[in-house]
Tab-separated table of C-alpha atoms and ligand atoms in Angstrom:
chain	number	residue	atom	x	y	z
A	1	MET	CA	-0.086	-0.079	0.070
A	2	ALA	CA	1.523	3.368	-1.084
A	3	ASP	CA	1.558	6.424	1.699
A	4	TRP	CA	-1.508	7.902	0.321
A	5	ASP	CA	-3.670	5.034	0.007
A	6	TYR	CA	-6.926	6.644	1.629
A	7	GLU	CA	-9.420	4.004	1.312
A	8	ILE	CA	-9.672	2.731	4.735
A	9	PHE	CA	-9.956	6.678	5.913
A	10	TRP	CA	-12.498	7.229	3.404
A	11	LYS	CA	-14.497	4.513	4.300
A	12	GLU	CA	-14.224	5.682	8.127
A	13	THR	CA	-14.951	9.246	7.197
A	14	LEU	CA	-18.422	7.918	5.943
A	15	ASN	CA	-18.875	5.994	8.497
A	16	LEU	CA	-18.046	9.085	10.656
A	17	ILE	CA	-20.602	11.202	8.893
A	18	GLN	CA	-23.228	8.609	8.608
A	19	LYS	CA	-23.294	8.707	12.742
A	20	GLU	CA	-24.066	12.630	12.573
A	21	LYS	CA	-26.520	12.845	9.791
A	22	ASP	CA	-29.942	11.914	9.589
A	23	GLU	CA	-30.953	8.859	7.001
A	24	GLN	CA	-31.962	10.503	4.849
A	25	GLU	CA	-29.366	13.550	4.257
A	26	PHE	CA	-26.809	10.560	4.304
A	27	ALA	CA	-28.720	8.201	1.888
A	28	MET	CA	-29.268	11.069	-0.423
A	29	TRP	CA	-25.938	13.135	-0.436
A	30	PHE	CA	-23.085	10.741	0.536
A	31	ASP	CA	-23.387	8.285	-2.173
A	32	LEU	CA	-19.619	9.210	-2.562
A	33	ARG	CA	-17.779	6.084	-4.129
A	34	TYR	CA	-13.839	5.709	-3.201
A	35	LEU	CA	-11.837	5.409	-6.447
A	36	LYS	CA	-7.897	6.422	-5.959
A	37	SER	CA	-5.720	8.229	-3.534
A	38	THR	CA	-2.850	10.727	-4.907
A	39	GLU	CA	-0.522	12.346	-2.355
A	40	ASN	CA	-2.636	15.435	-1.978
A	41	GLU	CA	-6.364	13.919	-2.958
A	42	VAL	CA	-9.071	11.741	-2.434
A	43	ILE	CA	-10.711	10.790	-5.725
A	44	VAL	CA	-14.169	9.770	-5.100
A	45	THR	CA	-17.245	9.257	-7.646
A	46	VAL	CA	-20.613	10.694	-7.897
A	47	PRO	CA	-23.298	9.597	-10.124
A	48	SER	CA	-23.860	12.860	-12.303
A	49	SER	CA	-22.597	16.446	-12.634
A	50	PHE	CA	-25.633	17.860	-10.949
A	51	TYR	CA	-24.862	15.920	-7.782
A	52	ARG	CA	-21.191	16.917	-7.933
A	53	ASP	CA	-22.244	20.721	-8.109
A	54	GLN	CA	-24.829	20.241	-5.007
A	55	VAL	CA	-22.358	18.284	-3.067
A	56	GLN	CA	-19.699	20.734	-3.760
A	57	SER	CA	-21.358	23.437	-2.413
A	58	ARG	CA	-23.209	21.819	0.344
A	59	TYR	CA	-20.558	19.592	1.661
A	60	GLN	CA	-17.031	20.202	0.074
A	61	ASP	CA	-15.634	22.078	3.545
A	62	TYR	CA	-17.467	19.487	5.780
A	63	LEU	CA	-16.021	16.566	3.659
A	64	GLU	CA	-12.539	17.810	3.728
A	65	ALA	CA	-12.705	18.811	7.510
A	66	LYS	CA	-13.661	15.116	8.131
A	67	VAL	CA	-10.773	13.671	6.144
A	68	ARG	CA	-8.477	15.965	8.361
A	69	GLU	CA	-9.806	14.687	11.612
A	70	LEU	CA	-9.180	11.201	10.838
A	71	THR	CA	-5.958	11.308	8.596
A	72	GLY	CA	-4.250	14.410	10.095
A	73	LYS	CA	-3.592	16.006	6.586
A	74	ASP	CA	-5.245	18.389	4.674
A	75	LEU	CA	-6.337	16.686	1.712
A	76	ALA	CA	-8.787	17.933	-0.875
A	77	VAL	CA	-11.641	15.890	-1.958
A	78	VAL	CA	-12.138	15.528	-5.350
A	79	LEU	CA	-15.608	14.427	-6.981
A	80	GLU	CA	-15.168	12.766	-10.252
A	81	VAL	CA	-18.715	12.131	-12.103
A	82	ARG	CA	-19.122	8.264	-13.081
A	83	PRO	CA	-23.149	7.476	-14.167
A	84	ARG	CA	-24.161	4.615	-12.212
A	85	LYS	CA	-24.359	1.400	-14.040
A	86	THR	CA	-26.509	0.356	-11.163
A	87	ALA	CA	-29.696	1.176	-9.284
A	88	PRO	CA	-28.393	1.839	-5.460
A	89	GLU	CA	-31.907	0.951	-4.051
A	90	THR	CA	-31.910	-2.260	-5.463
A	91	VAL	CA	-28.653	-4.171	-6.401
A	92	ASN	CA	-25.853	-5.075	-4.027
A	93	LEU	CA	-23.300	-3.131	-4.360
A	94	GLU	CA	-20.756	-5.348	-2.802
A	95	GLU	CA	-20.500	-7.638	-5.666
A	96	PRO	CA	-19.278	-7.485	-9.152
A	97	GLU	CA	-21.454	-6.693	-12.043
A	98	GLU	CA	-20.498	-9.884	-13.969
A	99	ASN	CA	-22.383	-12.023	-11.462
A	100	PHE	CA	-26.014	-10.361	-11.668
A	101	PRO	CA	-28.032	-12.706	-13.997
A	102	LYS	CA	-28.462	-11.481	-17.265
A	103	ASN	CA	-32.194	-11.305	-17.769
A	104	THR	CA	-34.316	-8.598	-16.826
A	105	GLU	CA	-36.782	-10.723	-14.528
A	106	ASN	CA	-36.991	-9.887	-10.870
A	107	THR	CA	-35.345	-13.276	-9.669
A	108	GLY	CA	-36.560	-12.622	-5.816
A	109	LYS	CA	-33.146	-12.304	-4.753
A	110	LYS	CA	-32.020	-8.923	-3.511
A	111	HIS	CA	-30.823	-7.683	-6.591
A	112	ILE	CA	-32.116	-7.018	-9.799
A	113	ALA	CA	-30.290	-7.226	-13.105
A	114	ILE	CA	-29.810	-4.111	-15.337
A	115	PRO	CA	-29.075	-4.044	-19.186
A	116	LYS	CA	-25.917	-2.493	-19.624
A	117	GLU	CA	-27.715	0.242	-21.787
A	118	ARG	CA	-31.208	0.171	-22.267
A	119	PRO	CA	-32.406	1.901	-25.653
A	120	PRO	CA	-33.450	5.248	-25.010
A	121	HIS	CA	-37.393	6.048	-23.306
A	122	GLN	CA	-39.597	6.453	-26.536
A	123	LYS	CA	-41.511	9.485	-24.750
A	124	LEU	CA	-38.588	10.871	-22.875
A	125	ASN	CA	-36.379	14.077	-24.058
A	126	ARG	CA	-32.554	12.852	-23.402
A	127	ASP	CA	-31.990	16.273	-23.172
A	128	TYR	CA	-33.928	16.816	-20.003
A	129	ASN	CA	-32.028	15.673	-17.548
A	130	PHE	CA	-30.261	16.858	-14.370
A	131	ASP	CA	-26.984	17.735	-15.788
A	132	LYS	CA	-28.814	20.329	-17.907
A	133	TYR	CA	-30.705	21.665	-15.353
A	134	VAL	CA	-29.365	25.076	-13.981
A	135	VAL	CA	-30.168	25.430	-10.314
A	136	GLY	CA	-30.610	28.651	-8.912
A	137	ASP	CA	-32.567	30.663	-6.174
A	138	ASN	CA	-35.754	30.036	-8.059
A	139	ASN	CA	-35.803	26.188	-8.467
A	140	LYS	CA	-33.439	25.036	-5.812
A	141	PHE	CA	-35.917	23.591	-3.540
A	142	ALA	CA	-37.734	21.611	-6.500
A	143	ALA	CA	-34.617	20.335	-8.070
A	144	ASN	CA	-33.326	18.847	-5.028
A	145	ALA	CA	-36.593	17.322	-4.374
A	146	ALA	CA	-36.703	15.963	-7.722
A	147	MET	CA	-32.902	14.567	-6.776
A	148	ALA	CA	-34.126	12.935	-3.441
A	149	ILE	CA	-37.054	11.211	-5.254
A	150	THR	CA	-34.793	9.562	-7.683
A	151	LYS	CA	-33.215	7.978	-4.499
A	152	ASN	CA	-35.956	6.577	-2.927
A	153	PRO	CA	-38.825	6.615	-5.535
A	154	GLY	CA	-42.266	6.208	-4.449
A	155	ILE	CA	-41.512	6.661	-0.912
A	156	ALA	CA	-39.709	10.203	-0.422
A	157	TYR	CA	-42.349	12.522	-1.802
A	158	ASN	CA	-45.404	10.623	-3.100
A	159	PRO	CA	-47.102	12.492	-5.604
A	160	PHE	CA	-44.688	14.994	-6.324
A	161	LEU	CA	-46.362	17.801	-8.047
A	162	ILE	CA	-44.539	20.601	-9.634
A	163	TYR	CA	-46.274	24.116	-10.458
A	164	GLY	CA	-45.361	27.096	-12.620
A	165	GLY	CA	-45.704	29.307	-15.075
A	166	VAL	CA	-44.753	28.363	-18.805
A	167	GLY	CA	-41.589	27.854	-20.140
A	168	LEU	CA	-39.895	27.392	-16.268
A	169	GLY	CA	-38.563	23.966	-16.744
A	170	LYS	CA	-41.481	21.481	-15.478
A	171	THR	CA	-41.217	19.239	-18.115
A	172	HIS	CA	-37.746	19.374	-18.139
A	173	LEU	CA	-37.783	18.454	-14.263
A	174	MET	CA	-40.459	15.736	-14.615
A	175	GLN	CA	-38.699	14.228	-17.003
A	176	ALA	CA	-35.071	14.166	-15.521
A	177	ILE	CA	-36.625	11.887	-12.694
A	178	GLY	CA	-37.756	9.758	-15.846
A	179	ASN	CA	-34.371	9.847	-17.347
A	180	TYR	CA	-32.334	9.015	-14.264
A	181	ALA	CA	-34.511	6.121	-13.107
A	182	HIS	CA	-34.436	5.135	-17.117
A	183	ASP	CA	-30.707	5.035	-17.036
A	184	ASN	CA	-30.018	3.652	-13.328
A	185	SER	CA	-32.964	0.788	-12.991
A	186	ASN	CA	-35.156	-1.073	-14.876
A	187	ALA	CA	-38.127	0.899	-13.939
A	188	LYS	CA	-40.917	0.920	-16.197
A	189	ILE	CA	-41.704	4.564	-16.796
A	190	ILE	CA	-45.005	6.206	-18.098
A	191	TYR	CA	-44.767	9.981	-19.639
A	192	VAL	CA	-48.246	11.365	-20.930
A	193	THR	CA	-49.609	14.790	-21.140
A	194	ALA	CA	-53.057	15.013	-19.613
A	195	GLU	CA	-54.227	15.341	-23.276
A	196	ASP	CA	-52.721	12.065	-24.263
A	197	PHE	CA	-53.907	10.738	-21.097
A	198	THR	CA	-57.710	11.578	-21.814
A	199	ASN	CA	-57.267	10.523	-25.729
A	200	GLU	CA	-56.095	7.200	-25.036
A	201	PHE	CA	-58.317	6.636	-22.056
A	202	ILE	CA	-61.312	7.202	-24.283
A	203	GLU	CA	-60.219	5.788	-27.482
A	204	HIS	CA	-60.055	2.386	-25.364
A	205	VAL	CA	-63.376	2.948	-23.521
A	206	GLY	CA	-64.977	3.904	-26.463
A	207	VAL	CA	-64.466	0.590	-28.321
A	208	ILE	CA	-67.125	-1.514	-27.335
A	209	THR	CA	-66.632	-4.729	-28.981
A	210	HIS	CA	-63.458	-4.924	-27.381
A	211	VAL	CA	-64.239	-5.223	-24.154
A	212	ASN	CA	-60.646	-6.015	-23.079
A	213	LYS	CA	-59.268	-2.795	-24.560
A	214	MET	CA	-59.954	-1.118	-21.177
A	215	ALA	CA	-58.502	-3.516	-18.957
A	216	GLU	CA	-55.453	-3.009	-20.997
A	217	PHE	CA	-55.781	0.529	-20.209
A	218	THR	CA	-56.032	0.064	-16.616
A	219	ARG	CA	-53.122	-2.638	-16.981
A	220	LYS	CA	-50.830	-0.575	-18.512
A	221	TYR	CA	-51.065	2.290	-16.096
A	222	ARG	CA	-51.756	0.265	-12.972
A	223	SER	CA	-48.575	-1.690	-13.628
A	224	THR	CA	-46.194	1.228	-14.129
A	225	ASP	CA	-43.075	1.914	-11.617
A	226	ILE	CA	-43.111	5.736	-12.341
A	227	LEU	CA	-46.009	7.495	-13.616
A	228	LEU	CA	-45.505	11.001	-14.787
A	229	ILE	CA	-48.291	13.270	-15.912
A	230	ASP	CA	-47.303	16.607	-17.751
A	231	ASP	CA	-49.820	19.522	-17.554
A	232	ILE	CA	-52.670	18.541	-15.389
A	233	HIS	CA	-54.146	21.677	-16.127
A	234	LEU	CA	-55.304	20.594	-19.666
A	235	PHE	CA	-57.768	17.858	-18.119
A	236	GLY	CA	-60.954	19.061	-20.111
A	237	VAL	CA	-64.573	19.961	-18.451
A	238	ASN	CA	-65.377	16.776	-20.017
A	239	SER	CA	-63.181	14.474	-18.524
A	240	THR	CA	-65.532	12.901	-15.482
A	241	ALA	CA	-64.929	9.255	-16.887
A	242	THR	CA	-61.156	9.973	-17.632
A	243	LEU	CA	-60.812	11.556	-14.176
A	244	GLU	CA	-62.241	8.690	-12.319
A	245	GLU	CA	-60.093	6.216	-13.852
A	246	LEU	CA	-57.214	8.385	-12.920
A	247	PHE	CA	-58.443	8.441	-9.419
A	248	HIS	CA	-58.336	4.787	-9.052
A	249	THR	CA	-54.968	4.479	-10.758
A	250	PHE	CA	-53.980	6.950	-8.196
A	251	ASN	CA	-55.147	4.712	-5.521
A	252	ALA	CA	-53.565	1.655	-7.032
A	253	LEU	CA	-50.192	3.146	-7.658
A	254	TYR	CA	-49.713	5.032	-4.192
A	255	ASN	CA	-50.766	1.776	-2.648
A	256	ALA	CA	-48.254	0.057	-4.199
A	257	LYS	CA	-45.806	2.585	-3.106
A	258	LYS	CA	-44.899	3.810	-7.288
A	259	GLN	CA	-43.935	7.453	-7.605
A	260	MET	CA	-46.235	9.682	-9.320
A	261	VAL	CA	-45.392	13.255	-10.949
A	262	PHE	CA	-47.729	15.597	-11.769
A	263	THR	CA	-46.799	19.250	-13.573
A	264	CYS	CA	-49.388	22.305	-13.290
A	265	ASP	CA	-49.600	25.801	-14.528
A	266	ARG	CA	-51.329	27.108	-11.461
A	267	PRO	CA	-51.649	25.693	-7.694
A	268	VAL	CA	-54.139	22.928	-7.473
A	269	SER	CA	-56.823	24.189	-5.798
A	270	GLU	CA	-57.371	26.670	-8.840
A	271	LEU	CA	-58.153	23.596	-11.144
A	272	LYS	CA	-61.755	23.917	-11.969
A	273	ASN	CA	-62.248	20.706	-14.109
A	274	LEU	CA	-60.866	18.367	-11.115
A	275	THR	CA	-62.836	16.461	-8.443
A	276	GLU	CA	-62.276	17.294	-4.997
A	277	ARG	CA	-61.288	14.208	-4.191
A	278	LEU	CA	-58.354	14.206	-7.034
A	279	LYS	CA	-57.223	17.473	-6.004
A	280	SER	CA	-56.437	16.011	-2.199
A	281	ARG	CA	-54.848	13.513	-3.585
A	282	PHE	CA	-52.679	15.527	-5.765
A	283	SER	CA	-51.774	17.674	-2.791
A	284	GLN	CA	-50.952	15.042	-0.419
A	285	GLY	CA	-47.571	14.517	-1.563
A	286	LEU	CA	-45.244	17.449	-1.912
A	287	THR	CA	-46.005	20.555	-3.849
A	288	VAL	CA	-43.062	22.805	-5.062
A	289	ASP	CA	-43.390	25.862	-7.329
A	290	LEU	CA	-40.907	26.841	-10.181
A	291	LEU	CA	-40.581	30.999	-10.199
A	292	PRO	CA	-38.848	32.778	-13.182
A	293	PRO	CA	-34.840	32.627	-12.982
A	294	ASP	CA	-33.226	35.560	-11.413
A	295	TYR	CA	-30.479	37.559	-13.627
A	296	GLU	CA	-27.503	35.132	-12.394
A	297	THR	CA	-29.711	31.802	-13.181
A	298	ARG	CA	-30.331	33.598	-16.793
A	299	CYS	CA	-26.703	33.848	-17.208
A	300	ALA	CA	-25.611	30.032	-16.017
A	301	ILE	CA	-28.383	29.087	-17.941
A	302	LEU	CA	-27.024	30.490	-21.112
A	303	HIS	CA	-23.394	29.564	-20.538
A	304	LYS	CA	-24.483	26.111	-20.069
A	305	LYS	CA	-26.604	26.148	-23.146
A	306	ALA	CA	-23.369	27.732	-25.025
A	307	ASP	CA	-21.179	24.953	-23.722
A	308	PHE	CA	-23.404	22.079	-24.427
A	309	ARG	CA	-23.456	23.228	-28.269
A	310	GLY	CA	-20.052	23.899	-28.288
A	311	LYS	CA	-20.492	27.807	-29.074
A	312	ASN	CA	-18.712	30.477	-27.759
A	313	ILE	CA	-20.447	33.530	-26.762
A	314	PRO	CA	-19.161	36.341	-25.262
A	315	ASP	CA	-19.923	37.066	-21.933
A	316	GLU	CA	-21.276	40.246	-22.291
A	317	VAL	CA	-23.604	39.098	-25.246
A	318	ILE	CA	-24.747	36.610	-22.581
A	319	GLY	CA	-25.175	39.484	-19.932
A	320	LEU	CA	-27.021	41.707	-22.496
A	321	VAL	CA	-29.381	39.065	-23.265
A	322	SER	CA	-30.241	37.307	-19.722
A	323	LYS	CA	-30.848	41.105	-18.708
A	324	ASN	CA	-33.594	41.708	-21.562
A	325	ILE	CA	-35.041	38.656	-21.310
A	326	SER	CA	-36.510	37.618	-17.910
A	327	THR	CA	-39.721	35.922	-18.142
A	328	ASN	CA	-39.100	32.390	-18.757
A	329	VAL	CA	-36.182	29.965	-19.780
A	330	ARG	CA	-38.466	29.148	-22.845
A	331	ASP	CA	-37.977	32.489	-24.163
A	332	LEU	CA	-34.429	32.896	-23.493
A	333	GLU	CA	-33.533	29.627	-25.346
A	334	GLY	CA	-35.572	31.321	-28.129
A	335	ALA	CA	-33.313	34.332	-28.075
A	336	PHE	CA	-30.089	32.371	-28.211
A	337	ASN	CA	-31.609	29.983	-30.649
A	338	THR	CA	-31.983	33.279	-32.983
A	339	LEU	CA	-28.591	34.521	-32.235
A	340	ILE	CA	-26.847	31.275	-32.938
A	341	ALA	CA	-29.132	30.511	-36.110
A	342	TYR	CA	-27.943	33.929	-37.467
A	343	ALA	CA	-24.125	33.644	-36.516
A	344	GLU	CA	-24.201	30.461	-38.648
A	345	LEU	CA	-25.871	32.117	-41.619
A	346	VAL	CA	-23.923	34.904	-41.693
A	347	GLY	CA	-20.559	33.003	-40.321
A	348	ARG	CA	-19.533	35.482	-37.889
A	349	PRO	CA	-19.282	35.605	-34.395
A	350	ILE	CA	-22.087	36.786	-32.471
A	351	THR	CA	-21.123	40.551	-30.937
A	352	LEU	CA	-23.202	42.773	-28.864
A	353	GLU	CA	-24.298	44.942	-32.124
A	354	ILE	CA	-25.603	41.856	-33.423
A	355	ALA	CA	-27.281	40.888	-30.734
A	356	ARG	CA	-28.979	43.816	-30.029
A	357	GLN	CA	-30.223	44.068	-33.668
A	358	GLN	CA	-31.402	40.626	-33.688
A	359	LEU	CA	-33.222	40.718	-30.781
A	360	LYS	CA	-34.698	44.119	-30.572
A	361	ASP	CA	-38.102	42.892	-31.166
A	362	ALA	CA	-37.724	40.084	-28.233
A	363	PHE	CA	-36.364	42.747	-25.990
A	364	ALA	CA	-39.322	44.864	-26.584
A	365	SER	CA	-41.846	42.565	-25.945
A	366	PRO	CA	-44.204	44.102	-23.297
A	367	LYS	CA	-43.513	40.828	-21.101
A	368	GLN	CA	-39.823	41.391	-20.926
A	369	THR	CA	-40.475	44.615	-18.665
A	370	ASN	CA	-40.253	43.826	-15.063
A	371	ILE	CA	-43.051	45.356	-13.323
A	372	SER	CA	-43.505	45.226	-9.297
A	373	VAL	CA	-46.930	44.796	-8.414
A	374	ASP	CA	-46.474	47.527	-5.850
A	375	THR	CA	-45.769	50.086	-8.728
A	376	ILE	CA	-49.139	48.986	-10.176
A	377	ILE	CA	-50.974	49.560	-7.220
A	378	ARG	CA	-48.985	53.102	-6.638
A	379	VAL	CA	-50.227	54.079	-10.222
A	380	VAL	CA	-53.563	53.148	-9.786
A	381	ALA	CA	-53.727	54.607	-6.672
A	382	ASP	CA	-53.039	57.714	-7.453
A	383	TYR	CA	-55.077	57.586	-10.679
A	384	PHE	CA	-57.812	57.375	-8.125
A	385	SER	CA	-56.629	59.804	-5.501
A	386	LEU	CA	-56.323	57.197	-3.160
A	387	ALA	CA	-53.731	55.782	-0.832
A	388	MET	CA	-51.654	52.390	-1.735
A	389	ASN	CA	-52.912	50.793	1.560
A	390	ASP	CA	-56.877	51.554	0.596
A	391	ILE	CA	-56.039	49.190	-2.578
A	392	LYS	CA	-54.354	46.471	-0.225
A	393	GLY	CA	-56.795	47.197	2.683
A	394	LYS	CA	-60.176	45.475	3.443
A	395	LYS	CA	-62.324	48.678	2.870
A	396	ARG	CA	-65.376	47.867	0.722
A	397	SER	CA	-66.739	51.145	-0.506
A	398	GLN	CA	-67.597	51.295	-4.187
A	399	ASN	CA	-64.833	54.340	-4.628
A	400	ILE	CA	-62.163	51.804	-3.372
A	401	VAL	CA	-63.368	48.128	-4.775
A	402	LEU	CA	-63.286	49.149	-8.368
A	403	PRO	CA	-59.937	50.423	-8.474
A	404	ARG	CA	-58.526	47.389	-6.339
A	405	GLN	CA	-60.273	44.818	-8.739
A	406	LEU	CA	-59.002	46.840	-11.766
A	407	ALA	CA	-55.562	46.456	-9.914
A	408	MET	CA	-55.606	43.082	-9.642
A	409	TYR	CA	-56.810	42.753	-13.187
A	410	ILE	CA	-53.673	44.809	-14.928
A	411	THR	CA	-51.826	42.705	-12.491
A	412	ARG	CA	-52.777	39.753	-14.264
A	413	GLU	CA	-52.550	41.355	-17.542
A	414	ILE	CA	-49.053	42.638	-17.279
A	415	THR	CA	-47.103	39.951	-14.847
A	416	GLU	CA	-46.376	36.658	-14.796
A	417	TYR	CA	-47.725	36.278	-11.103
A	418	SER	CA	-50.467	33.722	-10.702
A	419	THR	CA	-53.817	34.200	-8.988
A	420	THR	CA	-52.257	33.234	-5.675
A	421	GLU	CA	-49.245	35.362	-5.815
A	422	VAL	CA	-51.313	38.349	-6.608
A	423	GLY	CA	-53.719	37.564	-3.617
A	424	GLN	CA	-50.630	38.090	-1.596
A	425	PHE	CA	-49.852	41.347	-2.660
A	426	PHE	CA	-53.261	42.545	-2.208
A	427	GLY	CA	-53.012	42.395	1.464
A	428	GLY	CA	-53.090	38.326	1.588
A	429	ARG	CA	-56.332	38.037	-0.264
A	430	ASP	CA	-57.422	34.273	-1.241
A	431	HIS	CA	-56.917	33.349	-5.301
A	432	THR	CA	-60.460	32.787	-5.520
A	433	THR	CA	-61.146	36.905	-4.774
A	434	VAL	CA	-58.347	37.493	-7.712
A	435	MET	CA	-60.207	35.315	-9.839
A	436	TYR	CA	-63.649	37.063	-9.176
A	437	SER	CA	-61.987	40.745	-9.296
A	438	CYS	CA	-61.002	39.612	-12.855
A	439	LYS	CA	-64.116	38.423	-13.893
A	440	GLN	CA	-65.834	41.692	-12.409
A	441	ILE	CA	-63.659	43.673	-14.761
A	442	GLU	CA	-64.309	41.673	-18.081
A	443	GLU	CA	-68.023	41.933	-17.558
A	444	ARG	CA	-67.674	45.465	-17.035
A	445	ILE	CA	-65.522	45.842	-20.233
A	446	HIS	CA	-68.227	44.331	-22.038
A	447	ALA	CA	-70.695	46.405	-20.603
A	448	ASP	CA	-68.759	49.846	-20.760
A	449	PRO	CA	-65.977	49.822	-23.868
A	450	THR	CA	-64.653	52.970	-21.911
A	451	LEU	CA	-63.229	50.960	-19.100
A	452	ASP	CA	-60.695	49.542	-21.878
A	453	SER	CA	-59.263	52.654	-22.446
A	454	THR	CA	-58.964	53.541	-18.839
A	455	ILE	CA	-56.976	50.056	-18.499
A	456	GLN	CA	-54.842	50.837	-21.419
A	457	THR	CA	-53.799	54.463	-19.932
A	458	LEU	CA	-53.469	52.607	-16.931
A	459	ILE	CA	-51.199	50.381	-18.387
A	460	ARG	CA	-49.112	52.873	-20.149
A	461	MET	CA	-48.567	55.525	-16.996
A	462	ILE	CA	-47.411	52.063	-14.995
A	463	LYS	CA	-45.026	51.323	-17.923
A	464	GLU	CA	-43.594	54.898	-18.142
A	465	TYR	CA	-43.735	55.084	-13.971
A	466	ASN	CA	-41.600	51.753	-14.495
A	467	THR	CA	-38.853	53.399	-16.804
A	468	LYS	CA	-38.287	56.423	-14.067
A	469	ILE	CA	-37.419	54.057	-11.172
B	501	LIG	P1	-42.695	24.092	-18.924
B	501	LIG	O1	-42.689	22.609	-18.845
B	501	LIG	O2	-42.556	24.702	-17.523
B	501	LIG	O3	-43.511	24.869	-19.705
B	501	LIG	P2	-39.918	23.368	-19.787
B	501	LIG	O4	-39.686	22.313	-19.149
B	501	LIG	O5	-40.630	22.999	-21.326
B	501	LIG	O6	-40.728	24.110	-19.282
B	501	LIG	O7	-38.750	24.252	-20.543
B	501	LIG	C1	-38.476	24.999	-21.514
B	501	LIG	C2	-37.143	25.146	-21.862
B	501	LIG	O8	-36.605	25.833	-21.117
B	501	LIG	C3	-36.999	23.660	-21.774
B	501	LIG	O9	-35.713	23.675	-23.205
B	501	LIG	C4	-36.144	23.429	-20.898
B	501	LIG	O10	-34.965	22.438	-21.382
B	501	LIG	C5	-35.426	24.727	-20.678
B	501	LIG	N1	-35.231	24.747	-19.099
B	501	LIG	C6	-36.049	25.100	-18.142
B	501	LIG	N2	-35.680	25.123	-17.043
B	501	LIG	C7	-34.269	25.245	-16.939
B	501	LIG	C8	-33.205	25.419	-16.278
B	501	LIG	N3	-33.171	25.538	-14.712
B	501	LIG	N4	-32.058	25.074	-16.858
B	501	LIG	C9	-31.733	24.863	-18.152
B	501	LIG	N5	-32.669	24.705	-18.831
B	501	LIG	C10	-33.819	24.609	-18.877
B	502	LIG	MG1	-44.225	21.761	-20.000
């Protein structure tokens, strides 16, 4: 043994850590397997670069301190990415891989054979994985929970519900869970949108002559290990039978401890077409929300995209795009793709000038201006000679109610906030109040078209005010 073979120390380090951390934290973040050592380093492997980044930011110092405690030396702990070929929960890791049975059936033993390479999942986009998912303050909690689920599907957080506005990474995160499970286990994974689920159900139930068709549908969905249903806000008004089936599927999978993940563009409580019992099922696990990324995260996303595509984009261009496109990641990507396409077309590198020129329409889009709700409330209050507190407060006199409803309506029109968030800004009101207010204004506009021009004037004033501050 060379002087610097630290394998035994590493095992001891993990034992020490296991005693200090709670079980779940240890299982989740200390899957760090010894690889080799050099004189000054202990090199261990991690399953993905996402995992590496998370461990580095949370535990790098802690790990090195623990190693120092045991070895008395200042060693660096180096994390090397090595995708795991085996599923950590089901496979006995002590045994060499060759000893695993070659077929994919559950042999009744502790370990399950895992094909070396599964062909890509038909319904999952390979690019929607954890390595390509940039984690920022806006999605940290959601991304960590998603990682935790891959470690402990069906148990840690079931169901897992991701909600957030369009283009904020719901589908990407959901599919990252699916891709991870697909690559690291034999789990059967179904990914569908709410629309596809509905259509498939109707197709099966509609064939009266083939009674077995329905059984086939039921069997398919109830025998899956992981069920991913995207965009559950798209279940239609007339989906009673589909939702009934979904309810039973949910219960069967839940009881069998099979992981379910759903995405939705608003809080479940705001979904009109779902039955109460389904809503309560959906909310009984963990719900996380995705917010629009902040400036730093937007830059990080563009850097990562440029890296993956092997493009060299100057920092100042990335800064410019990130500063001007703040709505969501999809818009950000759209702008980025426009730039790359242009650069390829003309065969020139992207400069600030080119970026400004090519993206001027995208930058000018009204969605891009970052307007705060307080600005909206201030301008509306001023316009009607009220105080901001009148708008946020509880008074119900007619001269206050209309401006308050208008301010809520405008907020929904020109920002990306959900009704729940808007309610919070308006003195902690319920989202149903916001929905009701918006409806009231829509009806008033119908009856009195001049109201619309008042609204347009207010929106103009709000934008002007916003550019001044
Ligand atoms: P949603 O389902 O919420 O509408 P998507 O998951 O389709 O949004 O994301 C839109 C695009 O933005 C996708 O191409 C996705 O890869 C990308 N994207 C979203 N969030 C991130 C992120 N945090 N890091 C990298 N790319 C992201
Ligand atoms: Mg989506």
